[in-house]
Tab-separated table of C-alpha atoms and ligand atoms in Angstrom:
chain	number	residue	atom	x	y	z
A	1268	UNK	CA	15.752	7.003	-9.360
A	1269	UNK	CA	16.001	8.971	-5.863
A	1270	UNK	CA	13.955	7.606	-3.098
A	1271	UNK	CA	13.404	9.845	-0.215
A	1272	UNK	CA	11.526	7.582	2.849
A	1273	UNK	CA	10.573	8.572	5.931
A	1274	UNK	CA	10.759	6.288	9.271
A	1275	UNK	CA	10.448	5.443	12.910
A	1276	UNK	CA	8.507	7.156	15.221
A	1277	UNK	CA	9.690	11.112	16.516
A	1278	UNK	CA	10.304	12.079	20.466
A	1279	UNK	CA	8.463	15.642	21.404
A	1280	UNK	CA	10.181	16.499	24.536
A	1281	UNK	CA	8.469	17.959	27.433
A	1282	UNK	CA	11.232	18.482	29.873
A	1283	UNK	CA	14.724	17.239	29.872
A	1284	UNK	CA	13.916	13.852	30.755
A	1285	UNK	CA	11.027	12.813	29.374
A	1286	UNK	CA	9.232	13.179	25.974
A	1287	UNK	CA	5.885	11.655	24.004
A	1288	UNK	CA	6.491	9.444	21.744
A	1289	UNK	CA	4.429	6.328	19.698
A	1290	UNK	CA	5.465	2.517	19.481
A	1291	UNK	CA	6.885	2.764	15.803
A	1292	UNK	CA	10.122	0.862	15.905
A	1293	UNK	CA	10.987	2.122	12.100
A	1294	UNK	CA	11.481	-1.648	10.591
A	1295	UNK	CA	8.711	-0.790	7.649
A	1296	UNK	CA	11.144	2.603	6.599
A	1297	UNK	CA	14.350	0.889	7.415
A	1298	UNK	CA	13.181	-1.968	5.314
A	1299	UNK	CA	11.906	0.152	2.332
A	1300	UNK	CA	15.159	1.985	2.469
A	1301	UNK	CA	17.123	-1.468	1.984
A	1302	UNK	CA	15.089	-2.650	-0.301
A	1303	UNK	CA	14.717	0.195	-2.794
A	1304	UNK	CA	18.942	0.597	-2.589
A	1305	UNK	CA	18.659	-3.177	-3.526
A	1306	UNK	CA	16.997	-1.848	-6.730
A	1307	UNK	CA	19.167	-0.056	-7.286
A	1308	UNK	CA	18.125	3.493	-6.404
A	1309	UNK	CA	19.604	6.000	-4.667
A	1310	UNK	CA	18.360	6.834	-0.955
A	1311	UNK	CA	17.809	9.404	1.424
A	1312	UNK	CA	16.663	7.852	5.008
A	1313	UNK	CA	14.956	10.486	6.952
A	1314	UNK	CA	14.954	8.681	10.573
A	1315	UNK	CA	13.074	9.512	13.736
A	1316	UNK	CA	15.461	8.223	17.094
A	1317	UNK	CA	15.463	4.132	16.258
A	1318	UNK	CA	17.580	1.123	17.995
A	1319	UNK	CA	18.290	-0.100	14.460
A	1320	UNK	CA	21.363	-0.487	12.690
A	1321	UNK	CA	21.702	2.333	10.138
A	1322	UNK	CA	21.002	0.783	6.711
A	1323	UNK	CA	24.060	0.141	4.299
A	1324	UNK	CA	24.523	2.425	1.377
A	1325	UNK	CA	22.114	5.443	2.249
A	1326	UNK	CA	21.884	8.771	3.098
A	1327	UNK	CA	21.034	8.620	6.299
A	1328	UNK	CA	19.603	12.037	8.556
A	1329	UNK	CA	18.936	11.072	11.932
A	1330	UNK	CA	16.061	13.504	13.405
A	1331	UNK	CA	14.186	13.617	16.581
A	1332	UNK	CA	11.186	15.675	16.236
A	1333	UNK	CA	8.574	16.371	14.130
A	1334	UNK	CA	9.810	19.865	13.477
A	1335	UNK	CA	12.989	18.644	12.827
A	1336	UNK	CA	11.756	16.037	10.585
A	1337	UNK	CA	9.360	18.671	8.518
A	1338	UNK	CA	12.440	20.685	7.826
A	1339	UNK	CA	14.976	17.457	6.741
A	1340	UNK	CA	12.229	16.968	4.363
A	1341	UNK	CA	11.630	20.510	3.441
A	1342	UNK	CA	15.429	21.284	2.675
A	1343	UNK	CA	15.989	17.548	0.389
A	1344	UNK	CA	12.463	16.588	-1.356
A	1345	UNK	CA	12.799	18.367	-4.676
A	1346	UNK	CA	15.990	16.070	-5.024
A	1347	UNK	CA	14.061	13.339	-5.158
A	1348	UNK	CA	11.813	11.123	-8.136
A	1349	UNK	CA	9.999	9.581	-5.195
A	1350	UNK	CA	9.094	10.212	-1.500
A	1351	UNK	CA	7.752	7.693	0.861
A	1352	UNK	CA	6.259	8.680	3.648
A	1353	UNK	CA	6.301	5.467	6.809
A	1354	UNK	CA	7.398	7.440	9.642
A	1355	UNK	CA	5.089	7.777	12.736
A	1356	UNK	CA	5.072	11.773	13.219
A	1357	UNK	CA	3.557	12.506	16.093
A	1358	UNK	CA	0.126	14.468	15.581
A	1359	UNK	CA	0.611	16.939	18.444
A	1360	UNK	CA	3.588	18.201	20.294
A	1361	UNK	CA	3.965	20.266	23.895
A	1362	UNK	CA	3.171	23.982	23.724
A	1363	UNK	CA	6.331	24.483	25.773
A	1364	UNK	CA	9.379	22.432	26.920
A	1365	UNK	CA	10.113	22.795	30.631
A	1366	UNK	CA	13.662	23.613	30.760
A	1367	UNK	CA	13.814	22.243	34.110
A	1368	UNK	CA	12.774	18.733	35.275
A	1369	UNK	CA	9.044	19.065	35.966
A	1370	UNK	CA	8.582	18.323	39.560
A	1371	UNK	CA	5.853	15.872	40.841
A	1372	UNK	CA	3.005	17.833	42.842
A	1373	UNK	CA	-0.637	18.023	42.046
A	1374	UNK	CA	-2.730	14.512	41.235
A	1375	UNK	CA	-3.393	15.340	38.095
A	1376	UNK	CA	-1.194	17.111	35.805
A	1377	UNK	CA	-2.456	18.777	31.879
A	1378	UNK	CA	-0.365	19.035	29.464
A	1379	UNK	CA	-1.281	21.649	26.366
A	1380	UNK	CA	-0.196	20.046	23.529
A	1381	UNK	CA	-0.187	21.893	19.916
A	1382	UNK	CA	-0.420	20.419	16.498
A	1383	UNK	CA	2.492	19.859	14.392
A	1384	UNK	CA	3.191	20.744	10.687
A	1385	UNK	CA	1.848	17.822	8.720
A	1386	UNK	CA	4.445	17.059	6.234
A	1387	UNK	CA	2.675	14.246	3.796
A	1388	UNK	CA	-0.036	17.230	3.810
A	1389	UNK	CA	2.920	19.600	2.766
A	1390	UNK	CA	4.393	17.746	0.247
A	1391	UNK	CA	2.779	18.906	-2.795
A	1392	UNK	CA	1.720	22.248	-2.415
A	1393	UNK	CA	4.075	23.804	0.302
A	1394	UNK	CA	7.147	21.735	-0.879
A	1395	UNK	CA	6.757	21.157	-4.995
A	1396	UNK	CA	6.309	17.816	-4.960
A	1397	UNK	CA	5.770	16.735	-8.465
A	1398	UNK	CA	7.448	13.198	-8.017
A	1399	UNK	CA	5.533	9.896	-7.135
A	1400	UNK	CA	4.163	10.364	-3.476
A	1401	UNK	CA	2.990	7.770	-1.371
A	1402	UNK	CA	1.522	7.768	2.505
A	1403	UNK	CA	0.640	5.834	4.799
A	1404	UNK	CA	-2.304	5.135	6.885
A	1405	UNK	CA	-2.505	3.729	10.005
A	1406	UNK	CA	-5.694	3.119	11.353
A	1407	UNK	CA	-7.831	1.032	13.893
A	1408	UNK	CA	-10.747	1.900	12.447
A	1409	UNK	CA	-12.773	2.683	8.537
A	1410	UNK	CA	-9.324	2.040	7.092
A	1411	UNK	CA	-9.367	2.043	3.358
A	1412	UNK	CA	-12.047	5.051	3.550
A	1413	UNK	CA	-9.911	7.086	5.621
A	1414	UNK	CA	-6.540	5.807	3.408
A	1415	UNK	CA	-8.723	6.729	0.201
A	1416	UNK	CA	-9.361	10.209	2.066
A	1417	UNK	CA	-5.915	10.894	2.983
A	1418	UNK	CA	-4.791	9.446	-0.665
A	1419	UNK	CA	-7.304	12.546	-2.285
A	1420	UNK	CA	-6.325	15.198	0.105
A	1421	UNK	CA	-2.876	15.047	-0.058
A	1422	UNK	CA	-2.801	14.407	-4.106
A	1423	UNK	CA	-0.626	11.071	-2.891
A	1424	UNK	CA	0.009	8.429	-6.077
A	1425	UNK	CA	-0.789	5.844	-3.331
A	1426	UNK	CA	-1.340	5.350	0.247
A	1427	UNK	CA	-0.338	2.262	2.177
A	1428	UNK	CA	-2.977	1.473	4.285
A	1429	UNK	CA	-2.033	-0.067	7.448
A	1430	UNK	CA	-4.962	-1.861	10.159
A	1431	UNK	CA	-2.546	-1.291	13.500
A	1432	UNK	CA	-5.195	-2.931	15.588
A	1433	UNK	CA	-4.796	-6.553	14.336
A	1434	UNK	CA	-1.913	-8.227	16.830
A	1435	UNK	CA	1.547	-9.454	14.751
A	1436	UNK	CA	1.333	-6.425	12.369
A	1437	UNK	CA	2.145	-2.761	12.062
A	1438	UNK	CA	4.038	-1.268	14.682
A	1439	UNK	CA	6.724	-2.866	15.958
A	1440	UNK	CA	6.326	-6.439	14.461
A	1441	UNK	CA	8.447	-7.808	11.933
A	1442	UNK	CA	5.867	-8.216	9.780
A	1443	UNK	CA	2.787	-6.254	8.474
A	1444	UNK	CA	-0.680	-6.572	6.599
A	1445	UNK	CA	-1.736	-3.337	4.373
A	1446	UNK	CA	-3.783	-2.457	1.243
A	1447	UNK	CA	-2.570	-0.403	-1.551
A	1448	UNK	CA	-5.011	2.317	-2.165
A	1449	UNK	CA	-4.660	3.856	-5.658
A	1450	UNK	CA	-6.827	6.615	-7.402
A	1451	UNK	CA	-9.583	6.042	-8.716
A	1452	UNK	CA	-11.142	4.180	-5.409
A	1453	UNK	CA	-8.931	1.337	-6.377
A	1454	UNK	CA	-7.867	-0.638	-3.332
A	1455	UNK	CA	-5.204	-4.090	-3.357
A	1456	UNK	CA	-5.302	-5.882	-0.249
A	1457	UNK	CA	-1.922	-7.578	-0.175
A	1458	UNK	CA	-1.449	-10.702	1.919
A	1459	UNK	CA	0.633	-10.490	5.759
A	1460	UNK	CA	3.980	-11.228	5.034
A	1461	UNK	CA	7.467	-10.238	6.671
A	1462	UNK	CA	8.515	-6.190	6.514
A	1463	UNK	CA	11.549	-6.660	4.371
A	1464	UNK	CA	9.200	-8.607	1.827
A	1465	UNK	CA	6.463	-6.164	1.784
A	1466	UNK	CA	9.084	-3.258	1.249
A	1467	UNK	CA	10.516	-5.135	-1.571
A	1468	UNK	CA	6.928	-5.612	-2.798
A	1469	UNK	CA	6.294	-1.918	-2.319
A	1470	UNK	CA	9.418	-0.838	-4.604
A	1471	UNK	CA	8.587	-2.883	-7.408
A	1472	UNK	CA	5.387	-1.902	-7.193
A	1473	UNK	CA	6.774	1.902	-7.301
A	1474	UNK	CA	9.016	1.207	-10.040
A	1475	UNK	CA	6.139	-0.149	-12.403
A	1476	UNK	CA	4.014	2.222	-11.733
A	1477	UNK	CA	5.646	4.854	-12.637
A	1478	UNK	CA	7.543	3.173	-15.891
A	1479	UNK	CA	3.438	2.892	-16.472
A	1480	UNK	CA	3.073	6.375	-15.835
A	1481	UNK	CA	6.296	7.261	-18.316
A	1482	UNK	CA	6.081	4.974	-21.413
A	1483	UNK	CA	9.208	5.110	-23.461
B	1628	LIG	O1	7.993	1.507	12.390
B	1628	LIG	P1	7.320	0.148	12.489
B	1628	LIG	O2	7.314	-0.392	13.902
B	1628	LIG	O3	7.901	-0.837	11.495
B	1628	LIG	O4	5.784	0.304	12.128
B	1628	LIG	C1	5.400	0.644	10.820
B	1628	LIG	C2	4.250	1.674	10.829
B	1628	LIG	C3	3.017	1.049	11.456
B	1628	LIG	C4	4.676	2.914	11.627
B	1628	LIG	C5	4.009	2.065	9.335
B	1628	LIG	O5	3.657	0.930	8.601
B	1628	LIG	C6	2.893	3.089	9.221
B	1628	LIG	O6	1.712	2.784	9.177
B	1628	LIG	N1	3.314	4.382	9.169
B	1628	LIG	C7	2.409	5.547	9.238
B	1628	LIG	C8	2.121	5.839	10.664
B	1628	LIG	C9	1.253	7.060	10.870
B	1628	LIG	O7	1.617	7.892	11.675
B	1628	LIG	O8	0.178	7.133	10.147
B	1628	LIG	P2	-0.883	8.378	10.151
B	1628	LIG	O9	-2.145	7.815	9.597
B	1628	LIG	O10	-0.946	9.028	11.501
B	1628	LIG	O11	-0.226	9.401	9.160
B	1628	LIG	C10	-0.562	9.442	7.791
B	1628	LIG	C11	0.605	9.818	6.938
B	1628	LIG	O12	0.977	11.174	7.213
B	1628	LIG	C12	1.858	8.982	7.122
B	1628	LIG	O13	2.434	8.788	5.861
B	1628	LIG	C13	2.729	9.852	8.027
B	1628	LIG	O14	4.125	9.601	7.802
B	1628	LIG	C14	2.339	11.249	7.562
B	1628	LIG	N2	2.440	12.309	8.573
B	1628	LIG	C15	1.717	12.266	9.733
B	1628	LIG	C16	1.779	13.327	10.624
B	1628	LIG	C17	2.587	14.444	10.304
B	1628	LIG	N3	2.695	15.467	11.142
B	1628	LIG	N4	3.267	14.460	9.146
B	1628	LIG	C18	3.205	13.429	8.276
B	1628	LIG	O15	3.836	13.449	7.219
């Protein structure tokens, strides 16, 4: 099959030199690229700016923003049996980039920020989408009933729920604690185990469901 996966966090600039950004380091979708190639699929790798090693064997598209990332997505998901969505976009991005350096002045400083396209939200009505989609969720709080909310809303096949506040998991750890939340209010809490294991759990996990979905 044809994995498409998201990863890594995205850079919104605001000037020349500086941008917002979040603390995703882009191990989960570097790992779930490697491991679904190890299966034997092919891969599309849809990467926000990373200091990883691209992964062997993929089609990789480096991106920086969240626009940029929306449209790489856009212009390639149709291709694609199965779309995973780990990357950190960021929510909301400047109103307007300074093309100049932004000088220091005033104490405080606002910055208006606007919302940015949300492309799991996109996938199935705005893009097509009619292969197996899964999210994720990060959350520090109510996280399986906001994974189970996202997983309804965005007519996903299954969101990854992911508790970022416990310490040694989620973003930027090598390894990571979620629960699978399926339709039906079903929710798997897996145990914490390293990034590259989980992804490799996550694929075979893919792979069965959908060979459940598709009897022969
Ligand atoms: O990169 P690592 O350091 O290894 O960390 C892994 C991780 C914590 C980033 C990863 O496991 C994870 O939880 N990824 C989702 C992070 C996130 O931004 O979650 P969210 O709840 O804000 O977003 C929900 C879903 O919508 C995600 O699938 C996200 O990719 C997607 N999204 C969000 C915003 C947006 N504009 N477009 C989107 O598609």
């Amino acid at each position: 099959m044809r994995f498409l996966i998201t990863a890594g966090p995205t850079h919104e600039p605001i000037d020349p030199v500086r941008y917002l950004t979040n603390r995703s380091s882009g191990k989960m979708g570097y790992a779930l690229a490697a491991a679904a190639r190890e299966a034997g699929h092919a891969v599309t790798l849809i990467s926000g700016p990373t200091n990883l090693p691209q992964p062997a064997g993929v089609n990789f598209v480096p991106v920086e923003t969240a626009k940029q990332m929306f449209d790489a997505v856009a212009g390639v998901i149709q291709a694609h049996d199965v779309a995973v969505f780990s990357a950190a976009v960021a929510d909301y991005t400047p109103a307007e980039v300074s093309a100049d350096k932004i000088k220091k002045s005033a104490d405080q400083f606002a910055l208006a920020l606007e919302k940015t396209a949300d492309i799991l939200g996109s996938a199935r009505v705005q893009f097509g989408f009619g292969g197996f989609l899964v999210g994720f969720a990060a959350e520090t709080r109510n996280l399986i009933a906001e994974a189970q909310s996202k997983l309804h809303r965005k007519a996903c096949d299954l969101v990854v729920a992911n508790d970022v506040s416990k310490p040694g998991s989620g973003f930027d750890s090598d390894e990571n604690e979620v629960t699978l939340c399926l339709p039906g209010g079903r929710s798997v809490p897996l145990p914490k185990m390293s990034k590259t294991a989980l992804a490799a759990r996550l694929v075979k996990f893919i792979d069965e469901r959908i060979a459940a979905q598709n009897p022969r």
